[in-house]
Tab-separated table of C-alpha atoms and ligand atoms in Angstrom:
chain	number	residue	atom	x	y	z
A	1	MET	CA	-22.548	1.410	20.086
A	2	LEU	CA	-19.640	3.783	19.743
A	3	GLU	CA	-20.232	5.973	22.809
A	4	ARG	CA	-16.705	5.799	24.165
A	5	SER	CA	-15.163	6.207	20.720
A	6	LYS	CA	-17.335	9.278	20.220
A	7	ALA	CA	-16.041	10.821	23.447
A	8	ALA	CA	-12.470	9.792	22.647
A	9	TYR	CA	-12.728	11.340	19.199
A	10	GLU	CA	-14.053	14.610	20.624
A	11	GLU	CA	-11.197	14.768	23.072
A	12	ALA	CA	-8.631	13.882	20.393
A	13	LEU	CA	-10.008	16.704	18.240
A	14	ARG	CA	-9.017	19.176	20.972
A	15	TYR	CA	-5.359	18.139	20.916
A	16	ILE	CA	-4.614	16.605	17.504
A	17	PRO	CA	-5.585	18.190	14.158
A	18	GLY	CA	-8.646	16.317	12.962
A	19	GLY	CA	-8.218	13.965	15.918
A	20	VAL	CA	-5.905	11.637	13.962
A	21	ASP	CA	-2.255	11.267	12.993
A	22	SER	CA	-2.958	10.233	9.409
A	23	PRO	CA	-5.930	11.773	7.566
A	24	VAL	CA	-7.779	8.727	6.201
A	25	ARG	CA	-8.285	7.405	9.748
A	26	ALA	CA	-10.833	10.162	10.417
A	27	PHE	CA	-13.554	8.354	8.375
A	28	LYS	CA	-14.322	11.619	6.544
A	29	SER	CA	-15.321	9.998	3.279
A	30	VAL	CA	-17.706	7.508	4.894
A	31	GLY	CA	-19.026	9.590	7.801
A	32	GLY	CA	-19.506	8.544	11.396
A	33	VAL	CA	-17.034	8.252	14.228
A	34	PRO	CA	-13.840	6.252	13.776
A	35	PRO	CA	-13.783	3.415	16.320
A	36	PHE	CA	-10.874	3.925	18.735
A	37	ILE	CA	-8.949	0.695	18.971
A	38	GLU	CA	-8.004	-0.992	22.189
A	39	ARG	CA	-6.320	-4.098	20.830
A	40	GLY	CA	-6.123	-6.544	17.993
A	41	GLU	CA	-5.955	-10.318	17.932
A	42	GLY	CA	-5.511	-12.355	14.770
A	43	ALA	CA	-8.148	-11.289	12.269
A	44	TYR	CA	-10.002	-9.209	14.863
A	45	LEU	CA	-9.896	-5.622	16.053
A	46	TYR	CA	-11.495	-4.627	19.363
A	47	ASP	CA	-12.541	-1.029	20.007
A	48	ILE	CA	-12.807	0.777	23.347
A	49	ASP	CA	-16.589	0.214	23.445
A	50	GLY	CA	-15.983	-3.524	23.338
A	51	ASN	CA	-17.083	-3.990	19.714
A	52	ARG	CA	-15.290	-6.657	17.730
A	53	TYR	CA	-14.538	-6.347	14.005
A	54	ILE	CA	-13.287	-8.745	11.353
A	55	ASP	CA	-10.422	-6.582	10.100
A	56	TYR	CA	-9.709	-6.267	6.361
A	57	VAL	CA	-7.366	-3.303	6.847
A	58	GLN	CA	-4.644	-4.860	9.017
A	59	SER	CA	-2.991	-1.511	9.687
A	60	TRP	CA	-3.238	-0.705	5.951
A	61	GLY	CA	-1.329	-3.791	4.900
A	62	PRO	CA	1.617	-4.606	7.170
A	63	LEU	CA	0.070	-7.344	9.315
A	64	ILE	CA	0.065	-10.352	6.998
A	65	PHE	CA	0.085	-12.695	10.031
A	66	GLY	CA	-2.660	-10.702	11.749
A	67	HIS	CA	-2.799	-8.663	14.941
A	68	ALA	CA	-0.601	-9.409	17.932
A	69	ASP	CA	0.921	-12.354	16.116
A	70	LYS	CA	2.828	-14.388	18.699
A	71	GLU	CA	5.969	-15.123	16.675
A	72	THR	CA	6.381	-11.488	15.662
A	73	LEU	CA	5.790	-10.297	19.223
A	74	ASP	CA	8.317	-12.778	20.579
A	75	ALA	CA	10.940	-11.514	18.130
A	76	VAL	CA	10.178	-7.909	19.075
A	77	CYS	CA	10.208	-8.538	22.842
A	78	GLU	CA	13.426	-10.509	22.697
A	79	GLN	CA	15.183	-7.757	20.787
A	80	ALA	CA	13.665	-4.962	22.891
A	81	GLN	CA	15.228	-6.504	26.020
A	82	LYS	CA	18.622	-5.797	24.495
A	83	GLY	CA	17.909	-2.141	23.824
A	84	LEU	CA	15.628	-0.118	21.580
A	85	SER	CA	18.136	1.657	19.372
A	86	PHE	CA	21.895	1.961	19.061
A	87	GLY	CA	22.613	4.255	16.122
A	88	ALA	CA	25.328	1.781	15.167
A	89	PRO	CA	25.302	-1.250	12.850
A	90	THR	CA	23.709	-4.519	13.969
A	91	LEU	CA	23.711	-8.036	12.501
A	92	LEU	CA	19.951	-7.842	12.035
A	93	GLU	CA	20.200	-5.275	9.255
A	94	THR	CA	22.514	-7.456	7.164
A	95	GLU	CA	20.349	-10.506	7.825
A	96	LEU	CA	17.173	-8.805	6.654
A	97	ALA	CA	18.977	-7.242	3.678
A	98	LYS	CA	20.258	-10.714	2.686
A	99	GLU	CA	16.801	-12.294	2.960
A	100	ILE	CA	15.360	-9.675	0.597
A	101	VAL	CA	18.256	-9.445	-1.860
A	102	GLU	CA	18.214	-13.251	-2.294
A	103	LEU	CA	14.729	-13.043	-3.779
A	104	PHE	CA	15.486	-10.538	-6.533
A	105	ASP	CA	18.078	-10.724	-9.329
A	106	ASN	CA	17.673	-6.993	-9.879
A	107	ILE	CA	18.415	-6.011	-6.264
A	108	ASP	CA	22.021	-6.339	-5.076
A	109	LYS	CA	21.842	-3.916	-2.183
A	110	ILE	CA	19.161	-2.383	-0.040
A	111	ARG	CA	18.953	0.519	2.405
A	112	PHE	CA	16.520	0.544	5.329
A	113	VAL	CA	14.591	3.626	6.421
A	114	SER	CA	11.626	4.176	8.737
A	115	SER	CA	8.619	4.632	6.422
A	116	GLY	CA	7.396	4.102	2.899
A	117	THR	CA	7.413	7.848	2.336
A	118	GLU	CA	11.076	7.992	3.219
A	119	ALA	CA	11.884	4.978	1.029
A	120	VAL	CA	10.315	6.523	-2.061
A	121	MET	CA	11.661	10.004	-1.402
A	122	SER	CA	15.178	8.577	-1.064
A	123	ALA	CA	14.830	6.311	-4.103
A	124	ILE	CA	13.858	9.305	-6.210
A	125	ARG	CA	16.773	11.349	-4.922
A	126	LEU	CA	19.079	8.466	-5.817
A	127	ALA	CA	17.524	8.147	-9.296
A	128	ARG	CA	18.063	11.870	-9.825
A	129	GLY	CA	21.606	11.724	-8.503
A	130	TYR	CA	22.429	8.674	-10.596
A	131	THR	CA	21.047	10.040	-13.877
A	132	GLY	CA	21.940	13.677	-13.270
A	133	ARG	CA	18.381	14.623	-14.254
A	134	ASP	CA	15.607	16.444	-12.365
A	135	ASP	CA	12.223	15.430	-13.791
A	136	ILE	CA	10.167	12.411	-12.793
A	137	ILE	CA	7.021	10.778	-14.172
A	138	LYS	CA	4.295	9.496	-11.875
A	139	PHE	CA	0.754	8.272	-12.450
A	140	GLU	CA	-2.542	9.760	-11.399
A	141	GLY	CA	-4.036	7.726	-8.562
A	142	CYS	CA	-0.723	6.214	-7.446
A	143	TYR	CA	0.362	7.195	-3.958
A	144	HIS	CA	4.024	7.254	-3.064
A	145	GLY	CA	3.956	8.859	0.356
A	146	HIS	CA	3.691	12.518	1.244
A	147	SER	CA	7.058	13.972	0.188
A	148	ASP	CA	6.874	17.247	-1.730
A	149	SER	CA	7.607	16.143	-5.289
A	150	LEU	CA	5.004	13.388	-5.054
A	151	LEU	CA	2.061	15.419	-3.779
A	152	VAL	CA	1.068	16.365	-7.273
A	153	SER	CA	-2.236	16.471	-9.089
A	154	ALA	CA	-3.016	16.603	-12.746
A	155	GLY	CA	-4.035	20.203	-13.362
A	156	SER	CA	-5.855	20.560	-16.665
A	157	GLY	CA	-5.246	17.009	-17.860
A	158	ALA	CA	-2.922	14.059	-17.691
A	159	ALA	CA	0.517	14.142	-19.284
A	160	THR	CA	1.196	17.663	-18.093
A	161	PHE	CA	3.583	19.075	-15.568
A	162	GLY	CA	1.842	18.714	-12.255
A	163	ASN	CA	0.360	21.188	-9.807
A	164	PRO	CA	0.825	20.876	-6.057
A	165	SER	CA	-2.044	18.866	-4.580
A	166	SER	CA	-1.427	20.402	-1.170
A	167	PRO	CA	-0.754	23.926	0.067
A	168	GLY	CA	2.779	24.117	1.383
A	169	VAL	CA	4.263	22.362	-1.637
A	170	PRO	CA	5.999	24.947	-3.851
A	171	ALA	CA	5.017	24.812	-7.523
A	172	ASP	CA	8.757	25.122	-8.155
A	173	PHE	CA	9.124	21.574	-6.789
A	174	THR	CA	6.191	19.943	-8.516
A	175	LYS	CA	7.079	21.384	-11.908
A	176	HIS	CA	9.625	18.557	-12.008
A	177	THR	CA	6.875	15.947	-11.664
A	178	LEU	CA	5.049	14.959	-14.846
A	179	LEU	CA	1.774	13.135	-14.555
A	180	ALA	CA	0.639	10.332	-16.794
A	181	ARG	CA	-2.454	8.138	-16.834
A	182	TYR	CA	-2.252	4.610	-15.441
A	183	ASN	CA	-2.399	1.845	-18.077
A	184	ASP	CA	-2.094	4.486	-20.842
A	185	LEU	CA	1.263	4.280	-22.597
A	186	GLU	CA	0.504	7.181	-24.951
A	187	SER	CA	0.275	9.528	-21.960
A	188	VAL	CA	3.751	8.392	-20.866
A	189	LYS	CA	5.123	8.984	-24.359
A	190	ARG	CA	3.775	12.531	-24.211
A	191	CYS	CA	5.643	13.079	-20.936
A	192	PHE	CA	8.896	11.903	-22.520
A	193	GLU	CA	8.216	14.258	-25.440
A	194	ALA	CA	7.629	17.145	-23.029
A	195	SER	CA	10.934	16.653	-21.195
A	196	ALA	CA	14.373	15.376	-22.137
A	197	ASN	CA	15.320	15.492	-18.481
A	198	ILE	CA	13.442	12.465	-17.052
A	199	ALA	CA	15.354	10.733	-14.258
A	200	CYS	CA	12.773	8.042	-13.533
A	201	VAL	CA	9.291	6.688	-13.958
A	202	ILE	CA	7.757	5.633	-10.650
A	203	ILE	CA	4.735	3.355	-10.536
A	204	GLU	CA	2.769	1.126	-8.196
A	205	PRO	CA	2.865	-1.926	-10.507
A	206	ILE	CA	-0.164	-3.174	-8.599
A	207	ALA	CA	-1.852	0.077	-7.617
A	208	GLY	CA	-3.484	-0.141	-4.203
A	209	ASN	CA	-4.085	3.505	-3.464
A	210	MET	CA	-6.931	4.161	-5.911
A	211	GLY	CA	-8.609	0.921	-4.938
A	212	LEU	CA	-6.885	-2.157	-6.345
A	213	VAL	CA	-5.933	-1.537	-9.981
A	214	PRO	CA	-3.192	-3.753	-11.430
A	215	ALA	CA	-1.068	-2.512	-14.311
A	216	GLU	CA	-1.503	-4.435	-17.547
A	217	GLU	CA	1.489	-6.479	-18.702
A	218	GLU	CA	1.836	-4.704	-22.092
A	219	PHE	CA	1.734	-1.380	-20.287
A	220	LEU	CA	4.606	-2.352	-17.974
A	221	GLN	CA	6.536	-3.714	-20.980
A	222	GLY	CA	5.982	-0.396	-22.716
A	223	LEU	CA	7.256	1.533	-19.692
A	224	ARG	CA	10.396	-0.590	-19.587
A	225	LYS	CA	11.019	0.100	-23.263
A	226	LEU	CA	10.445	3.849	-22.962
A	227	CYS	CA	12.738	4.065	-19.927
A	228	ASP	CA	15.466	2.182	-21.793
A	229	GLU	CA	15.114	4.349	-24.885
A	230	HIS	CA	15.371	7.531	-22.833
A	231	GLY	CA	17.943	6.450	-20.256
A	232	ALA	CA	15.474	6.814	-17.385
A	233	LEU	CA	15.187	4.447	-14.420
A	234	LEU	CA	12.027	2.437	-13.800
A	235	ILE	CA	11.021	2.333	-10.123
A	236	PHE	CA	8.450	-0.125	-8.788
A	237	ASP	CA	6.912	1.245	-5.621
A	238	GLU	CA	6.066	-1.978	-3.803
A	239	VAL	CA	5.572	-0.465	-0.375
A	240	MET	CA	2.098	-2.016	-0.396
A	241	SER	CA	2.348	-4.899	-2.881
A	242	GLY	CA	5.752	-6.165	-1.701
A	243	PHE	CA	5.347	-9.458	0.226
A	244	ARG	CA	1.575	-8.982	-0.169
A	245	ALA	CA	0.736	-9.731	-3.805
A	246	SER	CA	3.279	-12.555	-3.779
A	247	LEU	CA	6.616	-13.354	-2.171
A	248	ARG	CA	8.211	-11.263	-4.928
A	249	GLY	CA	5.433	-8.675	-4.964
A	250	ALA	CA	4.462	-7.518	-8.439
A	251	GLN	CA	7.587	-9.192	-9.813
A	252	GLY	CA	5.815	-12.474	-9.152
A	253	TYR	CA	3.273	-11.405	-11.816
A	254	THR	CA	5.281	-9.584	-14.462
A	255	ASP	CA	8.402	-10.316	-16.491
A	256	VAL	CA	9.258	-6.632	-16.478
A	257	VAL	CA	12.349	-5.935	-14.390
A	258	PRO	CA	12.506	-2.542	-12.679
A	259	ASP	CA	15.769	-0.729	-11.914
A	260	MET	CA	14.775	0.116	-8.373
A	261	VAL	CA	12.217	-1.190	-5.899
A	262	THR	CA	10.803	0.385	-2.749
A	263	PHE	CA	9.362	-1.583	0.170
A	264	GLY	CA	7.534	-0.813	3.409
A	265	LYS	CA	4.482	-2.112	5.268
A	266	VAL	CA	4.931	-5.947	5.409
A	267	ILE	CA	8.746	-5.785	5.645
A	268	GLY	CA	8.357	-4.149	9.058
A	269	GLY	CA	5.772	-6.655	10.276
A	270	GLY	CA	3.874	-3.784	11.936
A	271	MET	CA	6.923	-1.788	13.006
A	272	PRO	CA	8.032	1.337	11.093
A	273	VAL	CA	10.301	0.132	8.272
A	274	GLY	CA	10.790	1.167	4.667
A	275	ALA	CA	13.522	0.202	2.227
A	276	PHE	CA	14.779	0.805	-1.272
A	277	GLY	CA	17.047	-1.371	-3.351
A	278	ALA	CA	18.654	-1.616	-6.788
A	279	ARG	CA	21.629	-3.152	-8.545
A	280	ALA	CA	25.011	-2.426	-6.997
A	281	GLU	CA	26.047	0.111	-9.633
A	282	ILE	CA	23.067	2.345	-8.753
A	283	MET	CA	23.277	1.838	-4.990
A	284	ALA	CA	26.988	2.760	-5.143
A	285	HIS	CA	25.903	6.365	-5.627
A	286	LEU	CA	24.368	6.417	-2.150
A	287	SER	CA	26.207	7.973	0.791
A	288	PRO	CA	28.653	6.967	2.312
A	289	GLU	CA	29.689	4.926	-0.758
A	290	GLY	CA	28.737	7.722	-3.128
A	291	PRO	CA	27.668	11.369	-3.102
A	292	VAL	CA	23.840	11.099	-2.864
A	293	TYR	CA	22.985	11.909	0.743
A	294	GLN	CA	20.495	9.913	2.784
A	295	ALA	CA	20.430	9.194	6.532
A	296	GLY	CA	18.257	8.385	9.559
A	297	THR	CA	18.731	8.266	13.335
A	298	LEU	CA	16.357	5.308	13.668
A	299	SER	CA	17.018	3.732	10.236
A	300	GLY	CA	17.414	-0.042	10.457
A	301	ASN	CA	16.109	0.121	14.026
A	302	PRO	CA	16.926	-3.209	15.692
A	303	VAL	CA	13.451	-3.854	17.104
A	304	ALA	CA	11.848	-3.071	13.745
A	305	MET	CA	14.433	-5.243	11.953
A	306	ALA	CA	13.669	-8.140	14.309
A	307	ALA	CA	9.962	-7.876	13.488
A	308	GLY	CA	10.640	-7.672	9.752
A	309	LEU	CA	13.114	-10.525	9.820
A	310	SER	CA	10.690	-12.782	11.640
A	311	VAL	CA	7.917	-12.074	9.127
A	312	ILE	CA	10.027	-12.280	5.954
A	313	ARG	CA	11.677	-15.548	7.052
A	314	ARG	CA	8.304	-17.109	7.754
A	315	LEU	CA	6.946	-16.017	4.378
A	316	LYS	CA	10.004	-17.401	2.598
A	317	ALA	CA	9.716	-20.687	4.483
A	318	ASN	CA	6.053	-20.958	3.528
A	319	PRO	CA	5.536	-19.322	0.122
A	320	LYS	CA	2.291	-21.296	-0.349
A	321	ILE	CA	0.685	-18.818	2.027
A	322	PHE	CA	0.143	-16.416	-0.881
A	323	GLU	CA	-1.911	-19.004	-2.797
A	324	ILE	CA	-3.925	-19.767	0.307
A	325	LEU	CA	-4.639	-16.124	1.043
A	326	GLU	CA	-5.412	-15.492	-2.623
A	327	ALA	CA	-7.969	-18.316	-2.639
A	328	ARG	CA	-9.637	-16.716	0.397
A	329	ALA	CA	-9.572	-13.253	-1.206
A	330	LYS	CA	-11.193	-14.739	-4.314
A	331	GLY	CA	-13.802	-16.442	-2.154
A	332	LEU	CA	-14.614	-13.105	-0.549
A	333	VAL	CA	-14.913	-10.968	-3.665
A	334	GLY	CA	-16.492	-13.788	-5.694
A	335	GLY	CA	-19.205	-14.158	-3.063
A	336	PHE	CA	-19.557	-10.390	-2.809
A	337	LYS	CA	-20.034	-10.155	-6.594
A	338	LYS	CA	-22.798	-12.783	-6.552
A	339	ILE	CA	-24.643	-10.942	-3.792
A	340	ALA	CA	-24.242	-7.610	-5.586
A	341	ASP	CA	-25.514	-9.116	-8.859
A	342	ALA	CA	-28.541	-10.543	-7.092
A	343	HIS	CA	-29.358	-7.089	-5.745
A	344	GLY	CA	-28.683	-5.321	-9.041
A	345	VAL	CA	-25.713	-3.433	-7.588
A	346	PRO	CA	-22.899	-2.908	-10.115
A	347	LEU	CA	-19.613	-4.165	-8.691
A	348	GLN	CA	-16.080	-4.586	-10.031
A	349	VAL	CA	-13.688	-6.830	-8.108
A	350	GLU	CA	-9.987	-7.597	-8.293
A	351	VAL	CA	-7.519	-9.814	-6.408
A	352	ARG	CA	-3.712	-10.008	-6.293
A	353	GLY	CA	-2.446	-12.465	-3.717
A	354	SER	CA	-3.618	-11.340	-0.282
A	355	MET	CA	-4.819	-7.964	-1.675
A	356	PHE	CA	-8.343	-7.402	-2.915
A	357	GLY	CA	-10.396	-4.487	-4.155
A	358	PHE	CA	-13.983	-3.710	-5.054
A	359	PHE	CA	-15.615	-0.746	-6.769
A	360	PHE	CA	-19.308	0.069	-6.924
A	361	ASN	CA	-18.922	0.761	-10.610
A	362	GLU	CA	-20.586	-0.445	-13.804
A	363	ASN	CA	-17.387	-0.507	-15.832
A	364	PRO	CA	-13.959	-2.095	-15.421
A	365	VAL	CA	-11.514	0.190	-13.600
A	366	LYS	CA	-8.198	0.717	-15.409
A	367	ASN	CA	-7.148	4.115	-14.087
A	368	PHE	CA	-7.959	6.811	-11.545
A	369	ASP	CA	-10.602	8.505	-13.723
A	370	ASP	CA	-12.453	5.168	-13.937
A	371	ALA	CA	-12.116	4.690	-10.180
A	372	LYS	CA	-13.521	8.154	-9.474
A	373	ARG	CA	-16.659	7.267	-11.422
A	374	SER	CA	-17.591	4.735	-8.708
A	375	ASP	CA	-20.656	5.306	-6.530
A	376	LEU	CA	-18.954	6.902	-3.535
A	377	GLU	CA	-22.207	7.701	-1.792
A	378	PHE	CA	-23.257	4.042	-1.928
A	379	PHE	CA	-19.801	3.013	-0.707
A	380	ALA	CA	-20.167	5.294	2.340
A	381	ARG	CA	-23.537	3.792	3.254
A	382	PHE	CA	-22.245	0.262	2.672
A	383	HIS	CA	-19.220	0.946	4.884
A	384	GLN	CA	-21.411	2.191	7.728
A	385	GLU	CA	-23.634	-0.887	7.532
A	386	MET	CA	-20.584	-3.168	7.636
A	387	ILE	CA	-19.035	-1.351	10.621
A	388	LYS	CA	-22.347	-1.725	12.466
A	389	ARG	CA	-22.185	-5.459	11.735
A	390	GLY	CA	-18.609	-5.872	12.919
A	391	VAL	CA	-16.753	-5.886	9.612
A	392	TYR	CA	-13.962	-3.354	9.236
A	393	PHE	CA	-13.266	-2.462	5.601
A	394	ALA	CA	-10.996	0.453	4.658
A	395	CYS	CA	-12.953	3.675	5.082
A	396	SER	CA	-12.555	4.825	1.457
A	397	GLN	CA	-13.514	3.464	-1.953
A	398	PHE	CA	-9.938	4.231	-3.035
A	399	GLU	CA	-8.141	1.720	-0.812
A	400	ALA	CA	-7.238	-1.929	-1.165
A	401	GLY	CA	-8.280	-4.619	1.319
A	402	PHE	CA	-6.041	-7.239	2.913
A	403	ILE	CA	-6.458	-10.841	4.005
A	404	CYS	CA	-4.258	-11.886	6.913
A	405	GLU	CA	-3.298	-15.451	7.701
A	406	PRO	CA	-5.738	-15.941	10.631
A	407	LEU	CA	-8.664	-14.701	8.490
A	408	ASP	CA	-9.993	-18.076	7.384
A	409	GLU	CA	-12.881	-19.350	5.234
A	410	LYS	CA	-15.236	-19.340	8.196
A	411	LEU	CA	-14.686	-15.613	8.706
A	412	ILE	CA	-15.076	-15.010	4.972
A	413	ASP	CA	-18.451	-16.797	5.069
A	414	GLU	CA	-19.456	-14.750	8.081
A	415	THR	CA	-18.455	-11.591	6.216
A	416	LEU	CA	-20.522	-12.622	3.201
A	417	GLU	CA	-23.573	-13.097	5.429
A	418	LYS	CA	-23.100	-9.556	6.749
A	419	ILE	CA	-22.676	-8.242	3.205
A	420	GLU	CA	-25.954	-9.926	2.265
A	421	GLU	CA	-27.689	-8.278	5.243
A	422	ALA	CA	-26.198	-4.878	4.397
A	423	MET	CA	-27.273	-5.133	0.757
A	424	LYS	CA	-30.835	-6.016	1.767
A	425	LYS	CA	-30.896	-2.921	3.923
A	426	LEU	CA	-29.343	-0.633	1.294
A	427	VAL	CA	-31.112	-1.587	-1.917
B	1	PLP	C1	1.742	3.292	2.104
B	1	PLP	C2	2.467	3.629	0.863
B	1	PLP	C3	3.509	4.569	0.843
B	1	PLP	C4	3.865	5.412	2.031
B	1	PLP	O1	4.305	4.659	3.096
B	1	PLP	P1	4.237	5.276	4.587
B	1	PLP	O2	4.883	4.232	5.433
B	1	PLP	O3	2.796	5.520	4.872
B	1	PLP	O4	5.008	6.548	4.565
B	1	PLP	C5	4.222	4.735	-0.331
B	1	PLP	N1	3.912	4.028	-1.426
B	1	PLP	C6	2.916	3.130	-1.457
B	1	PLP	C7	2.640	2.363	-2.702
B	1	PLP	C8	2.144	2.915	-0.320
B	1	PLP	O5	1.125	2.049	-0.359
């Protein structure tokens, strides 16, 4: 029953393009009406028709302690009483910066912004300013926010200069973005051969925006080597994987050390926060210390910092949480795989800490082309059956899933029962 959501969606469509403020929320790739949410609590979402869902989206990643988490809310409310924004420095910013910098040998300084998009956009500007070069390399299927130079698609093939993937992005901008194939070092070499002007290589070291597709260790090693040989910076975009895959994000899995890292999602604990960091010598180029300009009226917002600080401190005090959440994620996709096998449905699964992914695909998924060969039509039908049964998975085959702390084994078992029911219906 989604009667009220249906009416709400129709009304939203009259006032907001597509009825939503971020496109994927419209459920276009799975069909049906997006449930309008009234509130969340722990692992659950409640919509305005009174339906309850076990939520594997958690606001697309940020809510590692679940919805309306009491400790986070207390931190937010306490800070909000003192004022919502000052446009002047606060102690909170230094405290959060310290907590993050302490975890990474390769990050001496960090700058806070208000979204992941802004973090990546600013990191790339800094990489360009630092190296004095214009071109960048990104990978097909990686998402780095919606800034102009990153909305690029592959044109005739990988390892070419990109084409705009959206109207409104001048080709003059995207000609500085070269596209390579994920987990394919040769395609990166071709990019370096095509341009002697590469400022940086940016990658999601654990890709979560084409479904969950981790980079292979040799591939990351190869990137590091190529960047060093060519004097380019290596940027890990950990807006999603940071404080999600492990306490040190992808750096908890690989020995490869990036020059810059971007954060978002979990570091704001549900409030709008992004950040980028690097060693002091690179960060010294950033305004007001250096000439590369970057600013924000609400950057380092005190209420958002309080939320982030509360969450990051708790994670640092209890790093075992990542093993616990990983065990649950493995329980979920392991059970899912067994059910799929029993029904003859091809399924690929992957887990990194509290992140998981699944593809209705016969072959292992190593890059975006592989991911696109998944059965999208089956995914759409599966998604609808799960929504009907009160399980809220991301509404696209090309998204990761997230386990939050309140989502325990009991809820995983309940989810597996619903998956079993859905499979019976679908096959
Ligand atoms: C979500 C995401 C972004 C963009 O962050 P926003 O806060 O949505 O602007 C950038 N990079 C990665 C890897 C992301 O997952």
